[in-house]
Short mmCIF file of C-alpha atoms and ligand atoms in Angstrom, two decimals:
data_model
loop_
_atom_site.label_atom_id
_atom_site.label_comp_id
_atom_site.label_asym_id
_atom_site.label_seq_id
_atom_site.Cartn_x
_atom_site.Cartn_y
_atom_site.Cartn_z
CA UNK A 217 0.00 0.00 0.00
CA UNK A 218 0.95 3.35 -1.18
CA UNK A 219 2.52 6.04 1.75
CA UNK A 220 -0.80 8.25 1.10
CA UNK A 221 -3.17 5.25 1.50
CA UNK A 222 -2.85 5.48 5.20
CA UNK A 223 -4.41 8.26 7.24
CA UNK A 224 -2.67 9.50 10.51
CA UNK A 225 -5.22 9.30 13.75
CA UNK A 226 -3.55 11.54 16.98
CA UNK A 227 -2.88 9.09 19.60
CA UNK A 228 -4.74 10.99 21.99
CA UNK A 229 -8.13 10.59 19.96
CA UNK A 230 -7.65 7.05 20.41
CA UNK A 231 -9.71 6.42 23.51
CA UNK A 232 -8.57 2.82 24.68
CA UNK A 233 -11.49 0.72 24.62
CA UNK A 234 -13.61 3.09 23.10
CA UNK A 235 -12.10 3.56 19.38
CA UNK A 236 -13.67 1.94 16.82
CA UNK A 237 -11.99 -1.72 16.11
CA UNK A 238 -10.18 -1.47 13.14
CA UNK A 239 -6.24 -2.18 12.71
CA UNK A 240 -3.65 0.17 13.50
CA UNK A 241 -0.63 0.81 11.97
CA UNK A 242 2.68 2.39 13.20
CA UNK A 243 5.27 4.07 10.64
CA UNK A 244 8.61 3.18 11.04
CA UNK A 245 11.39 4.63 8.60
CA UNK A 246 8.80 5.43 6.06
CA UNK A 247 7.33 1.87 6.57
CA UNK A 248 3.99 1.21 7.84
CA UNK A 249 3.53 -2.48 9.79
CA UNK A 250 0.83 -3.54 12.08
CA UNK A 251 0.60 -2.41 15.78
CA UNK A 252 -2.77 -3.63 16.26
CA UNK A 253 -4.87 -5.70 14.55
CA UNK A 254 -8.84 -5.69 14.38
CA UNK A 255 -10.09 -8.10 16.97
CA UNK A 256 -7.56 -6.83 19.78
CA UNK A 257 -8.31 -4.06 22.07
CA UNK A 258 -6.36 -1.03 22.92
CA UNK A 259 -5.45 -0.47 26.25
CA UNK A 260 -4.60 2.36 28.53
CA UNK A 261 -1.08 0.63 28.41
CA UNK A 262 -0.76 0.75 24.68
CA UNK A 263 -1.86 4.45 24.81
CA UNK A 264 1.30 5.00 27.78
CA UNK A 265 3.56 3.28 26.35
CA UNK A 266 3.23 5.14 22.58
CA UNK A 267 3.21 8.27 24.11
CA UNK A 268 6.56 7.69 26.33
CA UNK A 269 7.73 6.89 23.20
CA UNK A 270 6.56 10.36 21.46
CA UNK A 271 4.66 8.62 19.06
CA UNK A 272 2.14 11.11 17.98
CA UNK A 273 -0.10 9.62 15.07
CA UNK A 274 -1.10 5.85 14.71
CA UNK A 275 -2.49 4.86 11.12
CA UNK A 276 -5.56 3.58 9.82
CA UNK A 277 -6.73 2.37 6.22
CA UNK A 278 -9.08 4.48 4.71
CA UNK A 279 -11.74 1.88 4.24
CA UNK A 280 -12.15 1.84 7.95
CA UNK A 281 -12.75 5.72 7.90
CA UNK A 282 -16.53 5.90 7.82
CA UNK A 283 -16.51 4.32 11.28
CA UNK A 284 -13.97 6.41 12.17
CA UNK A 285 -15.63 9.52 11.16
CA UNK A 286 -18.74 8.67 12.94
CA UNK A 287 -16.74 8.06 15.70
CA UNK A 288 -15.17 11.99 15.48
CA UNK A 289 -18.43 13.22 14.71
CA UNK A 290 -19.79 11.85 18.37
CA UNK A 291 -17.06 12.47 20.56
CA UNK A 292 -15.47 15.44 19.31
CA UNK A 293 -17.46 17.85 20.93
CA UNK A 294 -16.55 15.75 24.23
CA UNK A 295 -12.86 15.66 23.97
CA UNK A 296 -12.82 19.65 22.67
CA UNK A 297 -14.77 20.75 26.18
CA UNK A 298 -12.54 18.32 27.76
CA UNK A 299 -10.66 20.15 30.47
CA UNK A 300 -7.49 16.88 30.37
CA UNK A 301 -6.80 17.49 26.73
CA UNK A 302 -4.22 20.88 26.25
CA UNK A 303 -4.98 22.68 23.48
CA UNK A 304 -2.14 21.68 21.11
CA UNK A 305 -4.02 18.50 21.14
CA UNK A 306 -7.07 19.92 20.37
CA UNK A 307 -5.39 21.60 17.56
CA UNK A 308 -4.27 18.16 16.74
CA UNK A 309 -7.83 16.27 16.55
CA UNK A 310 -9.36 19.57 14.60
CA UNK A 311 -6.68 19.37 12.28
CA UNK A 312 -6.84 15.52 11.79
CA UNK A 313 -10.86 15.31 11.57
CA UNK A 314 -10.57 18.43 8.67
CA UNK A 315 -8.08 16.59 6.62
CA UNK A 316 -10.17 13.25 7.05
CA UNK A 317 -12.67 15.50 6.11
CA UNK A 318 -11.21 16.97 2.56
CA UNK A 319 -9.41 13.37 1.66
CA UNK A 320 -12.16 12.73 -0.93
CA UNK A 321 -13.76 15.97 -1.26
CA UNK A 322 -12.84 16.26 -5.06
CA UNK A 323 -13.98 13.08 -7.16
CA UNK A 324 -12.43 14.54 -10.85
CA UNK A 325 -9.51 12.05 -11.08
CA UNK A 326 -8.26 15.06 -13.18
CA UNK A 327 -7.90 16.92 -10.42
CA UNK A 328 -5.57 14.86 -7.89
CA UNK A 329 -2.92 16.81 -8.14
CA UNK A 330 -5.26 19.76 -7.08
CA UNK A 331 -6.29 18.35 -4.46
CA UNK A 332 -3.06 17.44 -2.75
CA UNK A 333 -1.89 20.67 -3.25
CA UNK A 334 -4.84 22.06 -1.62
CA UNK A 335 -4.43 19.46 1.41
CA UNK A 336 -1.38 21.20 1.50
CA UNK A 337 -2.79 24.45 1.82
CA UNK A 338 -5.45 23.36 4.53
CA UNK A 339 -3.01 22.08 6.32
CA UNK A 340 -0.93 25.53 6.01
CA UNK A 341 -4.11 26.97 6.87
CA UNK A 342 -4.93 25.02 10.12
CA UNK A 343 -1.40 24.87 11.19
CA UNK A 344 -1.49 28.98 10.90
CA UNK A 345 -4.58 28.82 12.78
CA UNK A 346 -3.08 26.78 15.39
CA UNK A 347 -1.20 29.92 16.47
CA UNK A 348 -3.83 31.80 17.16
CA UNK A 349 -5.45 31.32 20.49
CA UNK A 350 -8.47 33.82 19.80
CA UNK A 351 -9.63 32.31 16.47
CA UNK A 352 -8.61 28.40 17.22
CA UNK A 353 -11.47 28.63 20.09
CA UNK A 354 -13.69 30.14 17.77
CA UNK A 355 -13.26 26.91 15.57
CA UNK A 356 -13.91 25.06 18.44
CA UNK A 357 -16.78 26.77 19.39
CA UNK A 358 -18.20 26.06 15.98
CA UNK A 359 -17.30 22.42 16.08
CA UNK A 360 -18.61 21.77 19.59
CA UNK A 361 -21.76 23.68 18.39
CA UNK A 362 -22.85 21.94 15.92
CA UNK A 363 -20.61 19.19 13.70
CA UNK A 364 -21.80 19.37 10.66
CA UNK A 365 -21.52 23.21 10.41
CA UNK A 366 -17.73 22.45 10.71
CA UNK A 367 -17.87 19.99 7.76
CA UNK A 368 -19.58 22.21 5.68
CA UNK A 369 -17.56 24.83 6.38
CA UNK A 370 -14.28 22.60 5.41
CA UNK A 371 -15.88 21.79 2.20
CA UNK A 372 -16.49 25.60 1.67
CA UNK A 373 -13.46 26.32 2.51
CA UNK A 374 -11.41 23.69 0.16
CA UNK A 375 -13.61 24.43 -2.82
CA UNK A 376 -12.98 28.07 -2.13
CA UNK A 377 -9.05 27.67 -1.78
CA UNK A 378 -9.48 25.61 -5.27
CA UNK A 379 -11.42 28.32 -6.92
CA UNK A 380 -8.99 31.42 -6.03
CA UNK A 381 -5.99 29.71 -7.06
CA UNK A 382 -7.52 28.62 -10.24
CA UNK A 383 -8.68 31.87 -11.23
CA UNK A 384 -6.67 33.98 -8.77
CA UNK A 385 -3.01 35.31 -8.21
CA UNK A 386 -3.31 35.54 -4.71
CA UNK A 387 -0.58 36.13 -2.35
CA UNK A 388 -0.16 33.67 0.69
CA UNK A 389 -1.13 35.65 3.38
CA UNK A 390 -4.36 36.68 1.64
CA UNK A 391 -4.85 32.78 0.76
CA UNK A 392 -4.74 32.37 4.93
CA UNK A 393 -7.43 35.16 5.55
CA UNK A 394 -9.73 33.67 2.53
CA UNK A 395 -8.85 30.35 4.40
CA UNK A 396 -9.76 31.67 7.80
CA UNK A 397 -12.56 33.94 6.73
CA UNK A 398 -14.16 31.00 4.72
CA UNK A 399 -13.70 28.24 7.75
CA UNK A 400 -15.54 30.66 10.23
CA UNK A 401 -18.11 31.78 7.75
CA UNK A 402 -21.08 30.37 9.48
CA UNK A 403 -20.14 31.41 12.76
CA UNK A 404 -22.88 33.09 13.59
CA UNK A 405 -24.60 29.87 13.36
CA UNK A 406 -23.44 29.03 17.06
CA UNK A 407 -25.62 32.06 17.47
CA UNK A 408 -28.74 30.08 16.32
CA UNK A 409 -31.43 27.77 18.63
CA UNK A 410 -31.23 24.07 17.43
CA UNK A 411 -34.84 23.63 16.74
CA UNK A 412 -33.66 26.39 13.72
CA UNK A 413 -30.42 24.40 13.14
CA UNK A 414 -31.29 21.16 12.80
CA UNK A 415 -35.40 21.74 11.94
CA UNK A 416 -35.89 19.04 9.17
CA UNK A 417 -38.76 20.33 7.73
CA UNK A 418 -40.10 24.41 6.90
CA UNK A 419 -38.85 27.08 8.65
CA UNK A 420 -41.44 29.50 9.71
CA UNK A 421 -41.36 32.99 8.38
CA UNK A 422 -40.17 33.87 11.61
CA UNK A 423 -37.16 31.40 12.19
CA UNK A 424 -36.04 32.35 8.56
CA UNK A 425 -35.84 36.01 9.79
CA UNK A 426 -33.87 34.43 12.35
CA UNK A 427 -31.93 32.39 10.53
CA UNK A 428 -30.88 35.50 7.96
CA UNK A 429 -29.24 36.83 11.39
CA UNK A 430 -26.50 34.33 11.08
CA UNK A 431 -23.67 36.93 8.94
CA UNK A 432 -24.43 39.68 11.05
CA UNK A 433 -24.23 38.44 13.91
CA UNK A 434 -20.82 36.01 13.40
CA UNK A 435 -19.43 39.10 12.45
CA UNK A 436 -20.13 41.19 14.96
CA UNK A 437 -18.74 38.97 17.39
CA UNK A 438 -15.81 37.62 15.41
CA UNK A 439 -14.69 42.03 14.99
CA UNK A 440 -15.05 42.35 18.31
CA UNK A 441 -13.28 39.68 19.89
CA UNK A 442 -11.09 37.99 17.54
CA UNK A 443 -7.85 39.48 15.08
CA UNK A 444 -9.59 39.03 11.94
CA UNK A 445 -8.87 40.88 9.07
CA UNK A 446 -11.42 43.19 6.69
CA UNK A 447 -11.05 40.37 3.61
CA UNK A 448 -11.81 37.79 6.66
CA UNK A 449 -14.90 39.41 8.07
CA UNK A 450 -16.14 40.72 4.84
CA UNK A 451 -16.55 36.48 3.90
CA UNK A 452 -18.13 36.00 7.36
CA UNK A 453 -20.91 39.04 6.98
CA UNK A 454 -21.47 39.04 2.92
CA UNK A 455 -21.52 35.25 2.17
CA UNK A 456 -25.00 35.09 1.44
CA UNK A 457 -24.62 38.04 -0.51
CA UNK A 458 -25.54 37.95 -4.42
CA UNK A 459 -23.62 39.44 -7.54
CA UNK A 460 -27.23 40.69 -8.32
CA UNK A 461 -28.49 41.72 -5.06
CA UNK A 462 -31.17 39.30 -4.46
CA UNK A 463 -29.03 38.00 -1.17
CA UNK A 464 -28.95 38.83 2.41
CA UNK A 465 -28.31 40.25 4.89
CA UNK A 466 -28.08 43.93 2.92
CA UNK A 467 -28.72 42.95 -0.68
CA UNK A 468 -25.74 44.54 -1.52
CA UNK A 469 -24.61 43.55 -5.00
CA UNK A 470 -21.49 43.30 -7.88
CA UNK A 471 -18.56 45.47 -6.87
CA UNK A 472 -19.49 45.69 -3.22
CA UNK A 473 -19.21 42.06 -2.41
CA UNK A 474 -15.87 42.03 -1.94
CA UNK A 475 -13.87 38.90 -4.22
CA UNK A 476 -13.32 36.56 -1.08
CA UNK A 477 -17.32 37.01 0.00
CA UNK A 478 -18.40 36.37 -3.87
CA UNK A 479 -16.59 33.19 -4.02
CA UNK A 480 -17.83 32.02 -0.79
CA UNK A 481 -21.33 32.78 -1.58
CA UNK A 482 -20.82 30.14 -4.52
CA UNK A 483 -18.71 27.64 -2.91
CA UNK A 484 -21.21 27.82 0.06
CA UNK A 485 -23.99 27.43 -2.85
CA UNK A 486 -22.59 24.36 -4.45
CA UNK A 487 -21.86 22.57 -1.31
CA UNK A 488 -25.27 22.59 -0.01
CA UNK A 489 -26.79 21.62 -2.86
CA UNK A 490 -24.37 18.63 -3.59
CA UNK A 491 -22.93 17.39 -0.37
CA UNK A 492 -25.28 15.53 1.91
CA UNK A 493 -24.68 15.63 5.76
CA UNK A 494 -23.77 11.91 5.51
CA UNK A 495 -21.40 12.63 2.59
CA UNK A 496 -23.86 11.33 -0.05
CA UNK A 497 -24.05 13.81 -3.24
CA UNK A 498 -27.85 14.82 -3.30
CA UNK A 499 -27.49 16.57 -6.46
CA UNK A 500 -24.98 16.01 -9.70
CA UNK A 501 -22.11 19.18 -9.58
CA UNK A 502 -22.97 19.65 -13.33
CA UNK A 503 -27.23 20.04 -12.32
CA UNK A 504 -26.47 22.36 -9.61
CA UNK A 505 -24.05 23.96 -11.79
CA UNK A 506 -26.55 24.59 -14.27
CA UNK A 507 -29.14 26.07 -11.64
CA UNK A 508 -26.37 28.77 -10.35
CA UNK A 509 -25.99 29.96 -14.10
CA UNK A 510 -29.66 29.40 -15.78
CA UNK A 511 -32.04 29.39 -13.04
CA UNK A 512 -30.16 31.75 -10.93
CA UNK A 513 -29.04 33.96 -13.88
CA UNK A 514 -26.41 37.11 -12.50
CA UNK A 515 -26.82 35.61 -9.02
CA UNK A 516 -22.76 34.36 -9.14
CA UNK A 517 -19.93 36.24 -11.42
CA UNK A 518 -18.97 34.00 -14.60
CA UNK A 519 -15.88 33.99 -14.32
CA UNK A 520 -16.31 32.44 -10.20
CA UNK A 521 -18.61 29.70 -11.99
CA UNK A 522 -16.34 28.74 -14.78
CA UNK A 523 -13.51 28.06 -12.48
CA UNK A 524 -15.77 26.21 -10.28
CA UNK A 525 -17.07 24.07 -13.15
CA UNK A 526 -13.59 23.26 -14.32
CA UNK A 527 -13.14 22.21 -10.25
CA UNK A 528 -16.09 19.95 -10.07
CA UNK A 529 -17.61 18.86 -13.36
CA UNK A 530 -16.52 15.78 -15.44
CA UNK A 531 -17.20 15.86 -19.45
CA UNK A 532 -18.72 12.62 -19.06
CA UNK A 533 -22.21 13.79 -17.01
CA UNK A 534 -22.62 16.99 -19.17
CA UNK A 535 -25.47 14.73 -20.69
CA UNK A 536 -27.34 14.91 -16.96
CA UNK A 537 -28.13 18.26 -18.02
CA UNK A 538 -31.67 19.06 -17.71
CA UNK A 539 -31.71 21.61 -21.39
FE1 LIG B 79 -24.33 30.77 6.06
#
């Protein structure tokens, strides 16, 4: 098995006897062998003795990550309130779950090498993040909140990072506050009740009022209390913004959304409308593609949508189309 097969797992989000029983591997040299296969338990001692040993990631193969992940997805809230863990681990397990997260994000076999080098960038991204205190806990607080905000806001966030350097010379820095910006876009989310959250059917006129709070009020709190910068908060307050005005909160439109805020408002678009909250695609890229330019006509700039399209679309579904 390939070097990239494997995916790391921190040691301390491997709660003996309570992780998932799948094998574990150990790399050695560049070499990956078996520390522990399915069927045997780890203990306590095995936890110990790999950490007296500074061993900081065990490995897993990545058919055993849906268990994993639904392992993350219930505990993660636990171990991120928990007052044992320090916060580099924290860092650690945030990190981890985002890049579990992003592994398969991008099904174009064209695009591999994209998406390794946007791994990359995620990773430069959370690892930037990681250094500061004020923003990491505001990722936490929208993990803890609610789960699946995070993973939608990953998937924003990748597809966005894909999209600006597609289309985009951007500098490094500004790359980070896109990043940053585009993680903690829904922020205000942690704002919201979780009858409005996680309501499966109709919101209420009401609730949607409510709901339309969400920029405002992420921003608000993320200007007050946390370093971000103007191209950061103007993702978090204008991504539901559209190119021709028909968004919210201000219905502000074209040149006054700035370019980080218009992309998000697609990426955020697309990734609602395609990724499913168990990971399923609910709707083909090329469908919901066609919707943002046909049905939605000046809603998302052109030249945002083509470099999306070349992102996400394969020539071979372009017959899906519904002409
Ligand atoms: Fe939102």
């Amino acid at each position: 098995m390939q070097e990239q097969s494997y995916i790391p797992i921190a040691i301390e989000g491997i709660e003996p006897m309570a992780f998932p029983d799948v094998a574990l591997y150990l790399k050695t040299g560049g070499n990956f062998v078996l520390y522990k296969s399915h069927g045997r338990d780890f203990s306590q001692l095995d936890a110990d003795r790999l950490t007296s040993n500074k061993v900081e990631f065990l490995y897993v193969s990545p058919q055993d990550m849906d268990v994993i992940n639904e392992y993350m997805e219930a505990n993660v809230e636990r171990f991120l309130k928990s007052e044992e863990l320090t916060r580099t681990v924290k860092g650690k397990m945030i990190f981890q779950t985002s890049i579990n997260f992003i592994n398969d994000l991008f099904s174009n076999p064209k695009k591999t090498n994209d998406s390794d080098r946007i791994r990359r960038l995620i990773e430069n991204l959370l690892t930037y993040l990681s250094g500061d205190v004020r923003t990491l806990s505001t990722l936490e607080t929208v993990i803890a909140h609610n789960y699946h905000t995070f993973v939608h806001s990953l998937q924003v966030t990748a597809l966005s990072i894909m999209i600006h350097s597609e289309a985009y010379m951007l500098k490094h820095d500004e790359m980070m506050d896109v990043g940053i910006g585009t993680l903690l876009h829904d922020f205000g989310k942690t704002f919201l009740p979780d009858e409005i959250l996680n309501k499966t059917g109709r919101l209420t006129e009401e609730e949607i009022a409510r709901f339309k709070r969400h920029p405002e009020e992420g921003y608000s709190y993320l200007k007050e209390n946390t370093n971000l910068n103007d191209i950061a908060l103007a993702i978090v307050r204008m991504h539901h913004e559209r190119n021709n005005g028909n968004g919210y909160p201000r219905g502000i439109r074209g040149e006054l959304i700035p370019r980080g805020a218009q992309v998000a408002s697609a990426c955020d678009f697309f990734c609602n409308m395609t990724m499913g909250r168990d990971g399923n695609k609910i709707m083909s890229p090329n469908i919901c593609l066609h919707i943002m330019r046909h049905e939605m006509k000046g809603a998302f700039n052109e030249q945002i949508l083509k470099a999306l399209e070349s992102i996400v679309c394969t020539d071979d579904t372009e017959s899906n189309l519904p002409l």
